[in-house]
Amino acid sequence: MSEDQGLEEDDSGAVMRAVGRQIKLWREAAGLRQAELGAAIGYGEELVSAVERARRIPRPEFLDKADEVLGAGGKIAAMKKDVAEARYPKKVRDLARLEAEAVELGAYDNSVIDGLLQTEEYARVVFGGRRPPFTADELERRVAARLARQEIVDGSLACPVFSFVQCEATLRRLVGGRMVMRRQLERLLEVGQFRNVDLQVLPLARDENSGLGGSFRWRKLKDGTTVGHTEVQLISRVTVDPKEIQILEMRYGIIRAQALTPRESLAFIEKLLGET
C-alpha cells in the first residue's frame, strides 16, 4: 500500500483529521475495535489506527469498504473526492486549481519534459532522482499527483489551448534509459496531434535562444488574468505582476518564433524516436 505518511501542515491535514474523526465515530457507534474493523475490510489494525489519527491517507477502496461495513449509507464514501485531493502536495493542488481556471496555457522547458506531458515512467525517474530522496510513499504521491494534473490534456476542445516549447536537449537526454525515452517521445507525438495543442522544439543548432534563462510557464485564466510560474531548485514562484507577465509573454513569443513549427517539430521528434 502507498498511503502517505506525515501529511503537510496545510488544508490537507485538516481534511484528513476530519475524515479520521468520522471513521472513528462510525466505528465506535458500530461497537467495533480497530482490529475488528480492519479484519472486516481487509486492512490491518495499524493502518486503521493511522487513518483515524490522520497519519495515513486512505485509498478509495478503504473508504468504500468502511462505509459498507459500518453502515454509513454513503457518508464515508462521499469523502473520497476530498481525500483524493488531499493525497497531493499543496503546490500541486494550487497549480491544478490554476490550470482548471485556465483558457490558455504556455510552457517552455529546457531541463526536462514538461510535467503535463510526462509519461508515468519518465515522471517516476525524475522524482526518483531527487536528493535527498523522497520516501517510497512520497514518491508515489508525487507521481500520482503529476498524472492527475494531466487529465486536462485529453485532446478535448473543451480543454484549454496548450502551447509547449521543448528545448531539443530535453528530447535527447536519456532520462531513465532508451526504453523510457522512447515511450516519452511516443507520448509527445500523440499529444502533438491534439487539435488544441501546439508542440514545438527549439533546436540546439539555433544560434539564437531567448530561453537560456530557464524554464517558465504562464496561464491565462477565465477572468482575463495571466499568471506566470517559474521554478528552480528549491524555489517555486507564481506572479501576477503586470511588468513580469509582460516580460514572460514577450520572451515566450520570441522563443516560439525561434523554434520549429509544430509540424516541423513532430517530424523532428519522429526522426529522433527512430534514432533512440
PDB file of C-alpha atoms in Angstrom, residues 55-235:
ATOM      1  CA  ARG A  55      -1.275   9.817   9.838  1.00  0.00           C
ATOM      2  CA  ARG A  56      -2.122   7.889   6.680  1.00  0.00           C
ATOM      3  CA  ILE A  57      -4.280   8.766   3.679  1.00  0.00           C
ATOM      4  CA  PRO A  58      -6.834   6.013   2.957  1.00  0.00           C
ATOM      5  CA  ARG A  59      -7.326   4.720  -0.549  1.00  0.00           C
ATOM      6  CA  PRO A  60     -10.811   4.941  -2.139  1.00  0.00           C
ATOM      7  CA  GLU A  61     -11.419   1.215  -1.597  1.00  0.00           C
ATOM      8  CA  PHE A  62     -10.693   1.629   2.121  1.00  0.00           C
ATOM      9  CA  LEU A  63     -13.430   4.267   2.364  1.00  0.00           C
ATOM     10  CA  ASP A  64     -15.867   2.213   0.279  1.00  0.00           C
ATOM     11  CA  LYS A  65     -15.401  -0.910   2.421  1.00  0.00           C
ATOM     12  CA  ALA A  66     -15.537   1.029   5.690  1.00  0.00           C
ATOM     13  CA  ASP A  67     -18.748   2.709   4.541  1.00  0.00           C
ATOM     14  CA  GLU A  68     -20.326  -0.672   3.767  1.00  0.00           C
ATOM     15  CA  VAL A  69     -19.181  -2.447   6.944  1.00  0.00           C
ATOM     16  CA  LEU A  70     -20.100   0.451   9.235  1.00  0.00           C
ATOM     17  CA  GLY A  71     -23.455   1.061   7.555  1.00  0.00           C
ATOM     18  CA  ALA A  72     -22.655   4.716   6.900  1.00  0.00           C
ATOM     19  CA  GLY A  73     -25.043   4.933   3.963  1.00  0.00           C
ATOM     20  CA  GLY A  74     -22.539   6.612   1.648  1.00  0.00           C
ATOM     21  CA  LYS A  75     -21.394   9.254   4.119  1.00  0.00           C
ATOM     22  CA  ILE A  76     -17.859   7.855   4.414  1.00  0.00           C
ATOM     23  CA  ALA A  77     -17.594   7.012   0.712  1.00  0.00           C
ATOM     24  CA  ALA A  78     -18.667  10.567  -0.120  1.00  0.00           C
ATOM     25  CA  MET A  79     -15.375  11.830   1.292  1.00  0.00           C
ATOM     26  CA  LYS A  80     -13.349  10.166  -1.493  1.00  0.00           C
ATOM     27  CA  LYS A  81     -13.076  13.328  -3.591  1.00  0.00           C
ATOM     28  CA  ASP A  82     -11.736  15.415  -0.714  1.00  0.00           C
ATOM     29  CA  VAL A  83      -9.344  12.642   0.280  1.00  0.00           C
ATOM     30  CA  ALA A  84      -8.119  12.291  -3.317  1.00  0.00           C
ATOM     31  CA  GLU A  85      -7.195  15.978  -3.408  1.00  0.00           C
ATOM     32  CA  ALA A  86      -5.512  15.710  -0.009  1.00  0.00           C
ATOM     33  CA  ARG A  87      -3.210  12.991  -1.383  1.00  0.00           C
ATOM     34  CA  TYR A  88      -1.362  15.591  -3.432  1.00  0.00           C
ATOM     35  CA  PRO A  89       1.211  18.149  -2.227  1.00  0.00           C
ATOM     36  CA  LYS A  90      -0.181  21.651  -1.676  1.00  0.00           C
ATOM     37  CA  LYS A  91       1.878  23.134  -4.503  1.00  0.00           C
ATOM     38  CA  VAL A  92       0.415  20.618  -6.939  1.00  0.00           C
ATOM     39  CA  ARG A  93      -3.138  21.311  -5.764  1.00  0.00           C
ATOM     40  CA  ASP A  94      -2.580  25.034  -6.198  1.00  0.00           C
ATOM     41  CA  LEU A  95      -1.261  24.521  -9.739  1.00  0.00           C
ATOM     42  CA  ALA A  96      -4.156  22.195 -10.565  1.00  0.00           C
ATOM     43  CA  ARG A  97      -6.646  24.834  -9.424  1.00  0.00           C
ATOM     44  CA  LEU A  98      -4.974  27.432 -11.648  1.00  0.00           C
ATOM     45  CA  GLU A  99      -4.989  25.053 -14.601  1.00  0.00           C
ATOM     46  CA  ALA A 100      -8.669  24.276 -14.026  1.00  0.00           C
ATOM     47  CA  GLU A 101      -9.376  28.011 -14.450  1.00  0.00           C
ATOM     48  CA  ALA A 102      -7.112  28.423 -17.484  1.00  0.00           C
ATOM     49  CA  VAL A 103      -8.310  29.010 -21.037  1.00  0.00           C
ATOM     50  CA  GLU A 104      -4.772  29.130 -22.417  1.00  0.00           C
ATOM     51  CA  LEU A 105      -1.532  27.649 -21.124  1.00  0.00           C
ATOM     52  CA  GLY A 106       2.026  28.013 -22.390  1.00  0.00           C
ATOM     53  CA  ALA A 107       5.257  26.422 -21.189  1.00  0.00           C
ATOM     54  CA  TYR A 108       8.929  26.499 -22.140  1.00  0.00           C
ATOM     55  CA  ASP A 109      11.192  23.758 -20.758  1.00  0.00           C
ATOM     56  CA  ASN A 110      14.937  23.365 -21.193  1.00  0.00           C
ATOM     57  CA  SER A 111      15.695  20.810 -18.461  1.00  0.00           C
ATOM     58  CA  VAL A 112      13.070  18.045 -18.606  1.00  0.00           C
ATOM     59  CA  ILE A 113       9.860  17.271 -20.483  1.00  0.00           C
ATOM     60  CA  ASP A 114       7.021  19.443 -19.180  1.00  0.00           C
ATOM     61  CA  GLY A 115       5.115  17.816 -16.314  1.00  0.00           C
ATOM     62  CA  LEU A 116       1.820  17.866 -18.230  1.00  0.00           C
ATOM     63  CA  LEU A 117       3.445  15.775 -20.982  1.00  0.00           C
ATOM     64  CA  GLN A 118       5.424  13.245 -18.960  1.00  0.00           C
ATOM     65  CA  THR A 119       4.708   9.530 -19.020  1.00  0.00           C
ATOM     66  CA  GLU A 120       4.408   7.746 -15.690  1.00  0.00           C
ATOM     67  CA  GLU A 121       7.790   6.052 -16.177  1.00  0.00           C
ATOM     68  CA  TYR A 122       9.509   9.326 -17.018  1.00  0.00           C
ATOM     69  CA  ALA A 123       7.927  11.140 -14.056  1.00  0.00           C
ATOM     70  CA  ARG A 124       8.954   8.344 -11.721  1.00  0.00           C
ATOM     71  CA  VAL A 125      12.589   8.655 -12.817  1.00  0.00           C
ATOM     72  CA  VAL A 126      12.517  12.453 -12.453  1.00  0.00           C
ATOM     73  CA  PHE A 127      11.133  12.284  -8.920  1.00  0.00           C
ATOM     74  CA  GLY A 128      13.321   9.293  -8.103  1.00  0.00           C
ATOM     75  CA  GLY A 129      16.453  11.278  -8.892  1.00  0.00           C
ATOM     76  CA  ARG A 130      15.709  13.867  -6.229  1.00  0.00           C
ATOM     77  CA  ARG A 131      18.301  14.340  -3.473  1.00  0.00           C
ATOM     78  CA  PRO A 132      17.726  13.933  -0.624  1.00  0.00           C
ATOM     79  CA  PRO A 133      15.439  11.166  -1.928  1.00  0.00           C
ATOM     80  CA  PHE A 134      11.714  11.018  -1.344  1.00  0.00           C
ATOM     81  CA  THR A 135      10.356   8.186   0.757  1.00  0.00           C
ATOM     82  CA  ALA A 136       8.609   5.428  -1.209  1.00  0.00           C
ATOM     83  CA  ASP A 137       5.214   6.782  -0.136  1.00  0.00           C
ATOM     84  CA  GLU A 138       6.082  10.366  -1.043  1.00  0.00           C
ATOM     85  CA  LEU A 139       7.431   9.260  -4.426  1.00  0.00           C
ATOM     86  CA  GLU A 140       4.140   7.506  -5.206  1.00  0.00           C
ATOM     87  CA  ARG A 141       2.241  10.571  -4.020  1.00  0.00           C
ATOM     88  CA  ARG A 142       4.203  12.881  -6.328  1.00  0.00           C
ATOM     89  CA  VAL A 143       3.815  10.609  -9.354  1.00  0.00           C
ATOM     90  CA  ALA A 144       0.070  10.211  -8.759  1.00  0.00           C
ATOM     91  CA  ALA A 145      -0.321  13.974  -8.423  1.00  0.00           C
ATOM     92  CA  ARG A 146       1.503  14.625 -11.675  1.00  0.00           C
ATOM     93  CA  LEU A 147      -0.611  12.106 -13.577  1.00  0.00           C
ATOM     94  CA  ALA A 148      -3.799  13.574 -12.084  1.00  0.00           C
ATOM     95  CA  ARG A 149      -2.872  17.046 -13.368  1.00  0.00           C
ATOM     96  CA  GLN A 150      -2.519  15.626 -16.874  1.00  0.00           C
ATOM     97  CA  GLU A 151      -6.239  14.863 -17.070  1.00  0.00           C
ATOM     98  CA  ILE A 152      -6.814  18.304 -18.624  1.00  0.00           C
ATOM     99  CA  VAL A 153      -4.623  17.382 -21.627  1.00  0.00           C
ATOM    100  CA  ASP A 154      -7.005  14.927 -23.264  1.00  0.00           C
ATOM    101  CA  GLY A 155      -7.476  16.381 -26.738  1.00  0.00           C
ATOM    102  CA  SER A 156     -10.938  17.672 -25.935  1.00  0.00           C
ATOM    103  CA  LEU A 157     -11.706  21.107 -27.361  1.00  0.00           C
ATOM    104  CA  ALA A 158     -13.434  21.856 -24.054  1.00  0.00           C
ATOM    105  CA  CYS A 159      -9.955  21.921 -22.515  1.00  0.00           C
ATOM    106  CA  PRO A 160      -7.616  24.925 -22.535  1.00  0.00           C
ATOM    107  CA  VAL A 161      -5.489  25.784 -25.556  1.00  0.00           C
ATOM    108  CA  PHE A 162      -1.979  24.491 -24.920  1.00  0.00           C
ATOM    109  CA  SER A 163       1.383  25.602 -26.244  1.00  0.00           C
ATOM    110  CA  PHE A 164       4.578  23.770 -25.314  1.00  0.00           C
ATOM    111  CA  VAL A 165       8.130  24.540 -26.419  1.00  0.00           C
ATOM    112  CA  GLN A 166      10.723  21.917 -25.537  1.00  0.00           C
ATOM    113  CA  CYS A 167      14.428  22.573 -25.916  1.00  0.00           C
ATOM    114  CA  GLU A 168      15.988  19.822 -28.025  1.00  0.00           C
ATOM    115  CA  ALA A 169      18.195  18.918 -25.060  1.00  0.00           C
ATOM    116  CA  THR A 170      15.147  17.615 -23.167  1.00  0.00           C
ATOM    117  CA  LEU A 171      14.412  15.211 -26.015  1.00  0.00           C
ATOM    118  CA  ARG A 172      17.963  13.866 -26.236  1.00  0.00           C
ATOM    119  CA  ARG A 173      18.594  13.482 -22.502  1.00  0.00           C
ATOM    120  CA  LEU A 174      18.107   9.749 -21.820  1.00  0.00           C
ATOM    121  CA  VAL A 175      16.096  10.101 -18.621  1.00  0.00           C
ATOM    122  CA  GLY A 176      15.513   6.554 -17.401  1.00  0.00           C
ATOM    123  CA  GLY A 177      17.248   4.987 -20.397  1.00  0.00           C
ATOM    124  CA  ARG A 178      16.278   4.360 -24.006  1.00  0.00           C
ATOM    125  CA  MET A 179      13.007   2.497 -23.450  1.00  0.00           C
ATOM    126  CA  VAL A 180      11.654   5.155 -21.075  1.00  0.00           C
ATOM    127  CA  MET A 181      12.612   7.878 -23.565  1.00  0.00           C
ATOM    128  CA  ARG A 182      11.103   6.011 -26.493  1.00  0.00           C
ATOM    129  CA  ARG A 183       7.759   5.854 -24.708  1.00  0.00           C
ATOM    130  CA  GLN A 184       8.122   9.518 -23.758  1.00  0.00           C
ATOM    131  CA  LEU A 185       8.776  10.556 -27.355  1.00  0.00           C
ATOM    132  CA  GLU A 186       5.799   8.486 -28.472  1.00  0.00           C
ATOM    133  CA  ARG A 187       3.657  10.347 -25.933  1.00  0.00           C
ATOM    134  CA  LEU A 188       4.832  13.686 -27.322  1.00  0.00           C
ATOM    135  CA  LEU A 189       3.877  12.585 -30.828  1.00  0.00           C
ATOM    136  CA  GLU A 190       0.460  11.537 -29.530  1.00  0.00           C
ATOM    137  CA  VAL A 191      -0.251  14.802 -27.702  1.00  0.00           C
ATOM    138  CA  GLY A 192       1.168  16.836 -30.581  1.00  0.00           C
ATOM    139  CA  GLN A 193      -1.709  15.588 -32.747  1.00  0.00           C
ATOM    140  CA  PHE A 194      -4.360  17.084 -30.459  1.00  0.00           C
ATOM    141  CA  ARG A 195      -6.150  20.000 -32.114  1.00  0.00           C
ATOM    142  CA  ASN A 196      -5.836  22.200 -29.033  1.00  0.00           C
ATOM    143  CA  VAL A 197      -2.101  21.556 -28.566  1.00  0.00           C
ATOM    144  CA  ASP A 198       0.848  23.236 -30.299  1.00  0.00           C
ATOM    145  CA  LEU A 199       4.075  21.390 -29.530  1.00  0.00           C
ATOM    146  CA  GLN A 200       7.330  22.921 -30.732  1.00  0.00           C
ATOM    147  CA  VAL A 201      11.016  22.056 -30.485  1.00  0.00           C
ATOM    148  CA  LEU A 202      13.749  24.666 -30.086  1.00  0.00           C
ATOM    149  CA  PRO A 203      16.798  23.094 -31.794  1.00  0.00           C
ATOM    150  CA  LEU A 204      20.233  23.209 -30.201  1.00  0.00           C
ATOM    151  CA  ALA A 205      21.605  24.335 -33.575  1.00  0.00           C
ATOM    152  CA  ARG A 206      19.797  27.679 -33.347  1.00  0.00           C
ATOM    153  CA  ASP A 207      22.307  30.492 -32.940  1.00  0.00           C
ATOM    154  CA  GLU A 208      19.668  32.499 -31.065  1.00  0.00           C
ATOM    155  CA  ASN A 209      17.885  31.190 -27.973  1.00  0.00           C
ATOM    156  CA  SER A 210      15.884  33.514 -25.727  1.00  0.00           C
ATOM    157  CA  GLY A 211      15.173  30.703 -23.256  1.00  0.00           C
ATOM    158  CA  LEU A 212      18.631  30.372 -21.752  1.00  0.00           C
ATOM    159  CA  GLY A 213      17.361  31.987 -18.563  1.00  0.00           C
ATOM    160  CA  GLY A 214      15.447  28.808 -17.723  1.00  0.00           C
ATOM    161  CA  SER A 215      12.048  27.167 -17.895  1.00  0.00           C
ATOM    162  CA  PHE A 216       8.825  29.041 -17.198  1.00  0.00           C
ATOM    163  CA  ARG A 217       5.058  28.763 -17.639  1.00  0.00           C
ATOM    164  CA  TRP A 218       2.121  31.095 -17.973  1.00  0.00           C
ATOM    165  CA  ARG A 219      -1.621  30.580 -17.715  1.00  0.00           C
ATOM    166  CA  LYS A 220      -4.371  32.864 -18.965  1.00  0.00           C
ATOM    167  CA  LEU A 221      -7.413  32.477 -16.707  1.00  0.00           C
ATOM    168  CA  LYS A 222     -11.101  32.795 -17.492  1.00  0.00           C
ATOM    169  CA  ASP A 223     -11.279  36.210 -15.834  1.00  0.00           C
ATOM    170  CA  GLY A 224      -8.557  37.569 -18.135  1.00  0.00           C
ATOM    171  CA  THR A 225      -5.779  37.397 -15.548  1.00  0.00           C
ATOM    172  CA  THR A 226      -2.443  35.992 -16.672  1.00  0.00           C
ATOM    173  CA  VAL A 227      -0.385  34.080 -14.101  1.00  0.00           C
ATOM    174  CA  GLY A 228       3.317  33.341 -14.543  1.00  0.00           C
ATOM    175  CA  HIS A 229       5.180  30.486 -12.867  1.00  0.00           C
ATOM    176  CA  THR A 230       8.916  29.902 -12.586  1.00  0.00           C
ATOM    177  CA  GLU A 231      10.647  27.116 -10.705  1.00  0.00           C
ATOM    178  CA  VAL A 232      14.284  26.408  -9.980  1.00  0.00           C
ATOM    179  CA  GLN A 233      15.866  24.182  -7.325  1.00  0.00           C
ATOM    180  CA  LEU A 234      14.112  24.986  -4.018  1.00  0.00           C
ATOM    181  CA  ILE A 235      12.107  27.949  -5.348  1.00  0.00           C
TER     182      ILE A 235
END
